Coordinates of C-alpha atoms and ligand atoms in Angstrom, one line a residue:
X1 CA 13.1 -53.1 -23.9
X2 CA 13.6 -56.8 -24.9
X3 CA 12.0 -58.2 -28.2
X4 CA 9.9 -60.5 -26.1
X5 CA 8.2 -58.0 -23.8
X6 CA 7.6 -55.8 -26.9
X7 CA 5.7 -58.5 -28.7
X8 CA 3.7 -59.3 -25.5
X9 CA 2.8 -55.9 -24.7
X10 CA 0.6 -53.8 -26.8
X11 CA -1.3 -56.7 -28.5
X12 CA -4.9 -57.4 -28.0
X13 CA -5.3 -60.8 -29.6
X14 CA -3.9 -60.5 -33.1
X15 CA -4.4 -56.7 -33.0
X16 CA -2.3 -53.8 -32.0
X17 CA 1.4 -53.9 -31.8
X18 CA 3.9 -51.4 -33.4
X19 CA 4.7 -51.3 -37.1
X20 CA 7.0 -48.3 -37.4
X21 CA 10.6 -47.6 -38.8
X22 CA 13.3 -48.5 -36.4
X23 CA 14.2 -44.8 -35.4
X24 CA 10.6 -44.4 -34.3
X25 CA 10.4 -47.7 -32.6
X26 CA 13.2 -46.5 -30.2
X27 CA 11.0 -43.6 -29.3
X28 CA 8.0 -45.8 -28.8
X29 CA 10.0 -48.2 -26.6
X30 CA 11.1 -45.3 -24.3
X31 CA 7.6 -44.1 -24.3
X32 CA 6.1 -47.4 -23.4
X33 CA 8.6 -47.8 -20.4
X34 CA 7.9 -44.4 -19.1
X35 CA 4.2 -44.8 -19.2
X36 CA 4.5 -48.2 -17.3
X37 CA 6.5 -46.6 -14.7
X38 CA 4.2 -43.6 -14.3
X39 CA 0.7 -45.2 -14.6
X40 CA 1.4 -46.9 -11.1
X41 CA 3.0 -43.9 -9.6
X42 CA 0.9 -42.6 -6.7
X43 CA 2.2 -38.9 -7.3
X44 CA 1.6 -39.0 -10.9
X45 CA -2.0 -40.3 -10.4
X46 CA -2.7 -37.7 -7.7
X47 CA -1.6 -35.1 -10.1
X48 CA -3.7 -36.4 -12.8
X49 CA -6.8 -36.5 -10.5
X50 CA -6.1 -32.8 -9.4
X51 CA -6.2 -31.4 -12.9
X52 CA -9.2 -33.5 -13.8
X53 CA -11.0 -31.9 -10.9
X54 CA -9.7 -28.3 -10.9
X55 CA -9.4 -27.9 -14.7
X56 CA -11.7 -30.3 -16.6
X57 CA -14.4 -30.1 -13.8
X58 CA -14.6 -33.8 -13.0
X59 CA -16.4 -35.7 -11.9
X60 CA -19.1 -34.9 -14.2
X61 CA -22.8 -36.2 -13.4
X62 CA -24.5 -39.5 -14.6
X63 CA -27.8 -37.9 -15.3
X64 CA -31.1 -39.9 -15.4
X65 CA -32.9 -39.0 -18.7
X66 CA -36.5 -39.2 -17.4
X67 CA -38.4 -38.0 -20.5
X68 CA -36.2 -40.0 -22.8
X69 CA -36.9 -43.0 -20.8
X70 CA -40.6 -42.4 -21.0
X71 CA -40.4 -41.8 -24.7
X72 CA -38.3 -45.0 -25.3
X73 CA -40.8 -47.1 -23.2
X74 CA -38.3 -49.7 -21.9
X75 CA -35.0 -49.6 -20.2
X76 CA -34.1 -46.5 -17.8
X77 CA -31.7 -44.3 -19.6
X78 CA -28.8 -42.7 -17.9
X79 CA -26.4 -40.3 -19.6
X80 CA -22.7 -39.9 -18.8
X81 CA -21.8 -36.3 -19.1
X82 CA -18.5 -35.8 -20.9
X83 CA -20.2 -32.9 -22.6
X84 CA -19.7 -31.0 -19.3
X85 CA -15.9 -31.1 -19.3
X86 CA -14.1 -28.0 -20.1
X87 CA -13.7 -27.9 -23.8
X88 CA -17.0 -29.7 -24.1
X89 CA -15.8 -33.4 -24.7
X90 CA -13.9 -36.3 -23.4
X91 CA -10.8 -35.6 -25.3
X92 CA -9.3 -33.5 -22.6
X93 CA -9.0 -36.3 -20.2
X94 CA -6.4 -38.0 -22.3
X95 CA -4.7 -34.6 -23.2
X96 CA -4.1 -33.9 -19.6
X97 CA -2.8 -37.3 -18.8
X98 CA -0.4 -37.3 -21.7
X99 CA 1.0 -33.7 -20.9
X100 CA 1.6 -34.8 -17.4
X101 CA 3.6 -37.7 -18.8
X102 CA 5.4 -35.5 -21.3
X103 CA 6.5 -33.2 -18.4
X104 CA 7.7 -36.1 -16.2
X105 CA 9.7 -37.3 -19.2
X106 CA 11.4 -33.8 -19.5
X107 CA 9.5 -32.6 -22.8
X108 CA 9.9 -29.0 -23.6
X109 CA 7.5 -29.0 -26.6
X110 CA 4.2 -30.9 -27.4
X111 CA 3.0 -31.8 -31.0
X112 CA -0.3 -33.2 -32.1
X113 CA -2.3 -34.0 -35.1
X114 CA -5.8 -32.8 -35.7
X115 CA -8.4 -33.4 -38.4
X116 CA -11.6 -31.3 -37.6
X117 CA -9.7 -29.6 -34.9
X118 CA -11.3 -31.0 -31.7
X119 CA -8.1 -32.8 -30.6
X120 CA -6.0 -29.7 -31.6
X121 CA -8.1 -27.3 -29.5
X122 CA -8.1 -29.7 -26.5
X123 CA -4.3 -29.9 -26.7
X124 CA -3.7 -26.3 -27.2
X125 CA -6.1 -25.6 -24.2
X126 CA -4.0 -27.8 -21.9
X127 CA -0.6 -26.7 -23.2
X128 CA -1.7 -23.1 -22.5
X129 CA -2.7 -24.0 -18.9
X130 CA 0.6 -25.8 -18.3
X131 CA 2.6 -23.0 -20.1
X132 CA 4.3 -25.5 -22.5
X133 CA 5.0 -24.9 -26.2
X134 CA 2.4 -26.4 -28.6
X135 CA 2.5 -27.3 -32.1
X136 CA -0.4 -28.6 -34.2
X137 CA -0.1 -30.2 -37.5
X138 CA -3.3 -30.1 -39.6
X139 CA -4.0 -31.0 -43.4
X140 CA -4.2 -27.7 -45.4
X141 CA -7.7 -28.7 -46.7
X142 CA -8.8 -29.0 -43.1
X143 CA -7.4 -25.8 -42.1
X144 CA -9.5 -24.1 -44.7
X145 CA -12.5 -26.0 -43.7
X146 CA -12.1 -25.4 -40.0
X147 CA -10.8 -21.9 -40.1
X148 CA -12.5 -21.0 -36.7
X149 CA -10.8 -23.9 -34.9
X150 CA -7.3 -22.8 -36.4
X151 CA -8.2 -19.3 -34.9
X152 CA -9.1 -20.9 -31.5
X153 CA -5.8 -22.9 -31.3
X154 CA -3.9 -19.8 -32.1
X155 CA -5.8 -17.8 -29.5
X156 CA -4.8 -20.5 -27.1
X157 CA -1.1 -19.8 -28.0
X158 CA -0.5 -22.9 -30.3
X159 CA 1.3 -22.7 -33.6
X160 CA -0.8 -24.4 -36.4
X161 CA 1.1 -25.9 -39.3
X162 CA -1.0 -26.3 -42.5
X163 CA 0.4 -29.5 -44.1
X164 CA 0.3 -29.0 -47.8
X165 CA 1.3 -32.3 -48.8
X166 CA -0.6 -35.4 -50.0
X167 CA -4.4 -34.6 -49.9
X168 CA -3.9 -32.1 -47.1
X169 CA -6.0 -34.2 -44.6
X170 CA -5.5 -35.9 -41.3
X171 CA -3.1 -38.6 -42.6
X172 CA -0.8 -36.2 -44.0
X173 CA -0.8 -34.3 -40.7
X174 CA 0.1 -37.5 -38.9
X175 CA 3.0 -38.2 -41.3
X176 CA 4.3 -34.7 -40.7
X177 CA 4.0 -34.9 -37.0
X178 CA 5.7 -38.2 -36.9
X179 CA 8.6 -36.6 -38.8
X180 CA 8.8 -33.9 -36.5
X181 CA 9.0 -36.4 -33.6
X182 CA 11.9 -38.6 -35.2
X183 CA 13.9 -35.4 -35.5
X184 CA 13.2 -33.7 -32.2
X185 CA 12.2 -36.6 -29.9
X186 CA 14.6 -35.6 -27.2
X187 CA 12.6 -32.5 -26.3
X188 CA 9.4 -33.3 -28.0
X189 CA 6.3 -35.3 -27.0
X190 CA 3.7 -36.5 -29.5
X191 CA 0.3 -36.3 -28.1
X192 CA -2.0 -38.7 -30.0
X193 CA -5.7 -38.1 -29.9
X194 CA -7.5 -41.4 -29.9
X195 CA -7.2 -45.2 -29.0
X196 CA -5.1 -45.8 -32.1
X197 CA -1.6 -45.9 -33.4
X198 CA 1.3 -48.0 -32.4
X199 CA 1.9 -49.3 -28.9
X200 CA 1.8 -47.8 -26.2
X201 CA -0.7 -45.2 -27.5
X202 CA -4.0 -47.5 -27.4
X203 CA -3.2 -48.6 -23.9
X204 CA -2.2 -45.2 -22.7
X205 CA -5.3 -43.4 -24.2
X206 CA -7.4 -46.1 -22.7
X207 CA -5.9 -45.7 -19.2
X208 CA -6.5 -42.1 -19.2
X209 CA -10.0 -42.4 -20.5
X210 CA -10.9 -45.0 -18.1
X211 CA -11.9 -42.4 -15.7
X212 CA -15.2 -42.3 -17.5
X213 CA -16.3 -45.8 -16.4
X214 CA -14.6 -45.6 -13.2
X215 CA -16.9 -42.9 -12.4
X216 CA -19.9 -44.2 -14.1
X217 CA -19.7 -47.5 -12.4
X218 CA -19.4 -45.8 -8.9
X219 CA -22.3 -43.6 -9.9
X220 CA -24.6 -46.3 -11.0
X221 CA -23.9 -48.4 -8.0
X222 CA -24.9 -45.3 -5.8
X223 CA -28.1 -44.6 -7.6
X224 CA -29.3 -48.0 -8.6
X225 CA -27.3 -50.4 -6.3
X226 CA -26.4 -52.5 -9.5
X227 CA -24.5 -52.5 -12.6
X228 CA -26.0 -51.5 -15.9
X229 CA -27.3 -54.0 -18.5
X230 CA -25.8 -52.0 -21.4
X231 CA -23.3 -49.2 -22.0
X232 CA -23.5 -47.5 -25.3
X233 CA -20.9 -45.3 -26.9
X234 CA -19.9 -44.1 -30.3
X235 CA -16.6 -45.2 -31.9
X236 CA -14.5 -43.0 -34.1
X237 CA -11.0 -44.1 -33.2
X238 CA -12.5 -45.7 -30.1
X239 CA -11.3 -43.6 -27.2
X240 CA -14.5 -42.5 -25.6
X241 CA -15.8 -45.9 -26.0
X242 CA -12.9 -47.7 -24.6
X243 CA -12.9 -45.3 -21.6
X244 CA -16.8 -45.8 -21.2
X245 CA -16.3 -49.7 -21.3
X246 CA -13.1 -50.4 -19.6
X247 CA -14.3 -50.9 -16.0
X248 CA -17.1 -53.1 -17.2
X249 CA -15.0 -55.4 -19.6
X250 CA -14.6 -58.0 -16.8
X251 CA -18.4 -57.8 -15.8
X252 CA -19.9 -60.2 -18.1
X253 CA -23.6 -59.1 -17.4
X254 CA -22.9 -55.7 -18.9
X255 CA -23.4 -55.5 -22.6
X256 CA -20.8 -53.2 -24.3
X257 CA -22.1 -51.5 -27.6
X258 CA -20.2 -49.5 -29.8
X259 CA -21.9 -47.5 -32.4
X260 CA -20.6 -46.4 -35.9
X261 CA -21.7 -44.4 -38.8
X262 CA -22.9 -46.7 -41.5
X263 CA -20.6 -45.0 -44.1
X264 CA -17.5 -45.5 -41.8
X265 CA -18.3 -48.8 -40.3
X266 CA -14.9 -50.1 -39.6
X267 CA -15.9 -52.7 -37.0
X268 CA -19.0 -53.9 -38.9
X269 CA -17.4 -54.2 -42.2
X270 CA -13.6 -54.1 -41.8
X271 CA -11.0 -56.8 -42.2
X272 CA -7.5 -57.0 -40.4
X273 CA -4.8 -55.0 -41.8
X274 CA -1.9 -52.7 -40.6
X275 CA -2.6 -49.1 -40.8
X276 CA -0.7 -46.0 -39.5
X277 CA 1.7 -48.3 -37.3
X278 CA -0.7 -50.9 -35.9
X279 CA -3.0 -53.7 -36.8
X280 CA -6.8 -53.4 -36.6
X281 CA -9.9 -53.9 -38.5
X282 CA -9.8 -51.6 -41.5
X283 CA -12.2 -50.7 -44.3
X284 CA -10.3 -51.6 -47.5
X285 CA -11.1 -51.7 -51.1
X286 CA -10.3 -54.7 -53.3
X287 CA -6.6 -53.8 -53.7
X288 CA -6.3 -53.5 -49.9
X289 CA -6.2 -49.5 -49.8
X290 CA -7.9 -48.0 -47.0
X291 CA -11.3 -46.8 -48.2
X292 CA -12.5 -43.1 -48.0
X293 CA -14.9 -42.7 -45.3
X294 CA -17.8 -40.4 -44.7
X295 CA -19.6 -39.2 -41.6
X296 CA -21.7 -36.2 -40.8
X297 CA -19.6 -36.0 -37.7
X298 CA -16.1 -35.1 -38.6
X299 CA -14.6 -36.8 -35.5
X300 CA -15.7 -40.1 -36.9
X301 CA -14.0 -40.0 -40.4
X302 CA -11.4 -42.6 -40.1
X303 CA -11.0 -46.0 -41.9
X304 CA -9.3 -47.6 -39.0
X305 CA -10.2 -48.4 -35.3
X306 CA -8.5 -48.9 -32.0
X307 CA -6.9 -52.4 -31.7
X308 CA -8.8 -53.3 -28.5
X309 CA -12.0 -52.6 -30.2
X310 CA -11.1 -54.9 -33.1
X311 CA -10.3 -57.5 -30.6
X312 CA -13.5 -57.0 -28.4
X313 CA -15.5 -57.5 -31.6
X314 CA -13.6 -60.5 -33.0
X315 CA -14.1 -62.2 -29.4
X316 CA -17.9 -61.2 -29.2
X317 CA -17.2 -59.5 -25.7
X318 CA -18.6 -56.0 -27.3
X319 CA -21.2 -55.5 -30.0
X320 CA -20.9 -53.0 -32.8
X321 CA -23.9 -51.5 -34.7
X322 CA -24.2 -48.8 -37.5
X323 CA -26.8 -46.0 -37.6
X324 CA -27.6 -43.9 -40.5
X325 CA -27.3 -40.2 -40.9
X326 CA -31.0 -39.6 -40.7
X327 CA -31.2 -41.6 -37.4
X328 CA -28.4 -39.5 -36.1
X329 CA -30.0 -36.1 -36.8
X330 CA -33.2 -37.4 -35.3
X331 CA -31.3 -38.3 -32.2
X332 CA -29.4 -35.0 -32.0
X333 CA -33.0 -33.2 -32.3
X334 CA -34.4 -35.6 -29.7
X335 CA -32.0 -35.2 -26.9
X336 CA -32.0 -31.4 -27.4
X337 CA -35.8 -31.1 -27.3
X338 CA -36.4 -33.8 -24.5
X339 CA -33.6 -33.5 -22.2
X340 CA -32.1 -30.0 -22.7
X341 CA -28.8 -31.4 -23.9
X342 CA -27.6 -30.6 -27.4
X343 CA -25.2 -33.5 -28.0
X344 CA -22.1 -33.7 -30.3
X345 CA -23.3 -35.1 -33.6
X346 CA -20.7 -38.0 -32.8
X347 CA -22.6 -38.7 -29.3
X348 CA -25.9 -38.5 -31.2
X349 CA -24.9 -41.8 -32.9
X350 CA -25.0 -43.6 -29.4
X351 CA -28.2 -41.9 -28.7
X352 CA -29.7 -43.2 -32.0
X353 CA -28.8 -46.8 -31.2
X354 CA -30.2 -46.4 -27.7
X355 CA -33.5 -45.5 -29.3
X356 CA -33.6 -48.8 -31.0
X357 CA -32.4 -51.0 -28.0
X358 CA -34.3 -49.4 -25.0
X359 CA -37.8 -50.3 -26.1
X360 CA -36.6 -54.0 -26.4
X361 CA -35.5 -54.1 -22.8
X362 CA -37.6 -54.4 -19.6
X363 CA -38.5 -51.3 -17.5
X364 CA -36.3 -52.4 -14.9
X365 CA -33.2 -52.6 -17.3
X366 CA -30.6 -49.9 -17.1
X367 CA -28.6 -48.5 -20.0
X368 CA -25.9 -45.8 -19.8
X369 CA -25.3 -43.6 -22.9
X370 CA -21.7 -42.0 -23.1
X371 CA -22.5 -38.5 -24.2
X372 CA -18.9 -38.0 -25.5
X373 CA -19.4 -34.2 -26.1
X374 CA -21.6 -31.2 -26.5
X375 CA -23.1 -30.2 -29.7
X376 CA -22.5 -26.4 -29.8
X377 CA -19.9 -26.9 -32.6
X378 CA -22.4 -28.7 -34.6
X379 CA -25.5 -26.4 -34.5
X380 CA -24.4 -24.5 -37.7
X381 CA -23.9 -27.6 -39.6
X382 CA -27.1 -29.2 -38.6
X383 CA -29.0 -25.9 -39.4
X384 CA -27.5 -26.2 -42.9
X385 CA -28.4 -29.9 -43.3
X386 CA -31.9 -29.3 -42.1
X387 CA -32.6 -26.1 -44.1
X388 CA -32.0 -28.2 -47.4
Ligands
PLP401 C1 -13.3 -36.9 -31.4 C2 -14.7 -37.2 -30.8 C3 -15.3 -38.6 -31.0 C4 -14.6 -39.7 -31.7 O1 -13.3 -40.2 -31.1 P1 -13.2 -41.4 -30.2 O2 -11.5 -41.4 -30.1 O3 -13.7 -42.5 -31.0 O4 -13.8 -41.1 -29.0 C5 -16.6 -38.8 -30.4 N1 -17.3 -37.9 -29.8 C6 -16.7 -36.6 -29.7 C7 -17.4 -35.6 -29.1 C8 -15.4 -36.3 -30.2 O5 -14.9 -35.1 -30.1

């Protein structure tokens, strides 16, 4: 691929791009070209839709939250139910898409990184169903903290490699996976879990997650005959949010709202920098090193953010706000008690912000909250937090 196309593709304003060693750049160029080819291939898209329906269980509902709407006393609240997908979250949408691409590219083996284990479990699940060899890289410290997820991945037939380098965390797992890719790229496909990383990953992950807003737009038009006033989603790396936003980005009447933990508020407090092979807003210390982040939701602990969110924030097309741990726990309890839905702690961030926004809007306004996942995985953790 020519230098010019490379520079034009994969940028969102100043953000995105690909900052990787030359040997990895070659792999990224091939991947970008194959993705461009297949994303408009009718057979490929039909196969993607087939597995989303038959394996993931899409389409999932857009549920009207009657009691939450009454409690908030303002806008009508709808919930996009990614929690009802097989494996319990939105991550599987992207995993299915990338595995289908890997198969078309002739890959014999899938590798992926995982932090808390959610992306690893989704990847192992889909590899099992497709009968494809799967290796998951996970920091050693994370394997100890998430022993049950390691067992889950192994049950699903994956090989879990505990990475004992560096701090034994997500970043070290990513480095190790990239090393594997450079050595074995001919038969190996690296399946990245969020809308981050070098081009073409952010665009590819967005493409596969866009099914969320493709459905929600159709569903809200059927139910209400008009577009929502706001769409709210939590942002970790940014994949569920970009998927929930994408079909509304060109609809200026729809507010796009991303919600971050106040102690990992990349979009609220970050400044531009290159991290993990791409440019985005990054939480940095005075020396320009990525800052350690903290979140009660393990899936949100990342000092960077997808390049397109960095762009949407800078241009003002999307708004980003923070919520506190206490607000998240309240929202987790509220949705459980009032709507019979135990949300993932990650998703509870979006609910927490909706609780602030809805009362400010009129009763004929509509907001959609993306419930990115179910909270069964978090019940033990919340139990321990509330017991103290
Ligand atoms: C991983 C995860 C997130 C955060 O990742 P994004 O890429 O920002 O979507 C949010 N919610 C759930 C349920 C997750 O598993």
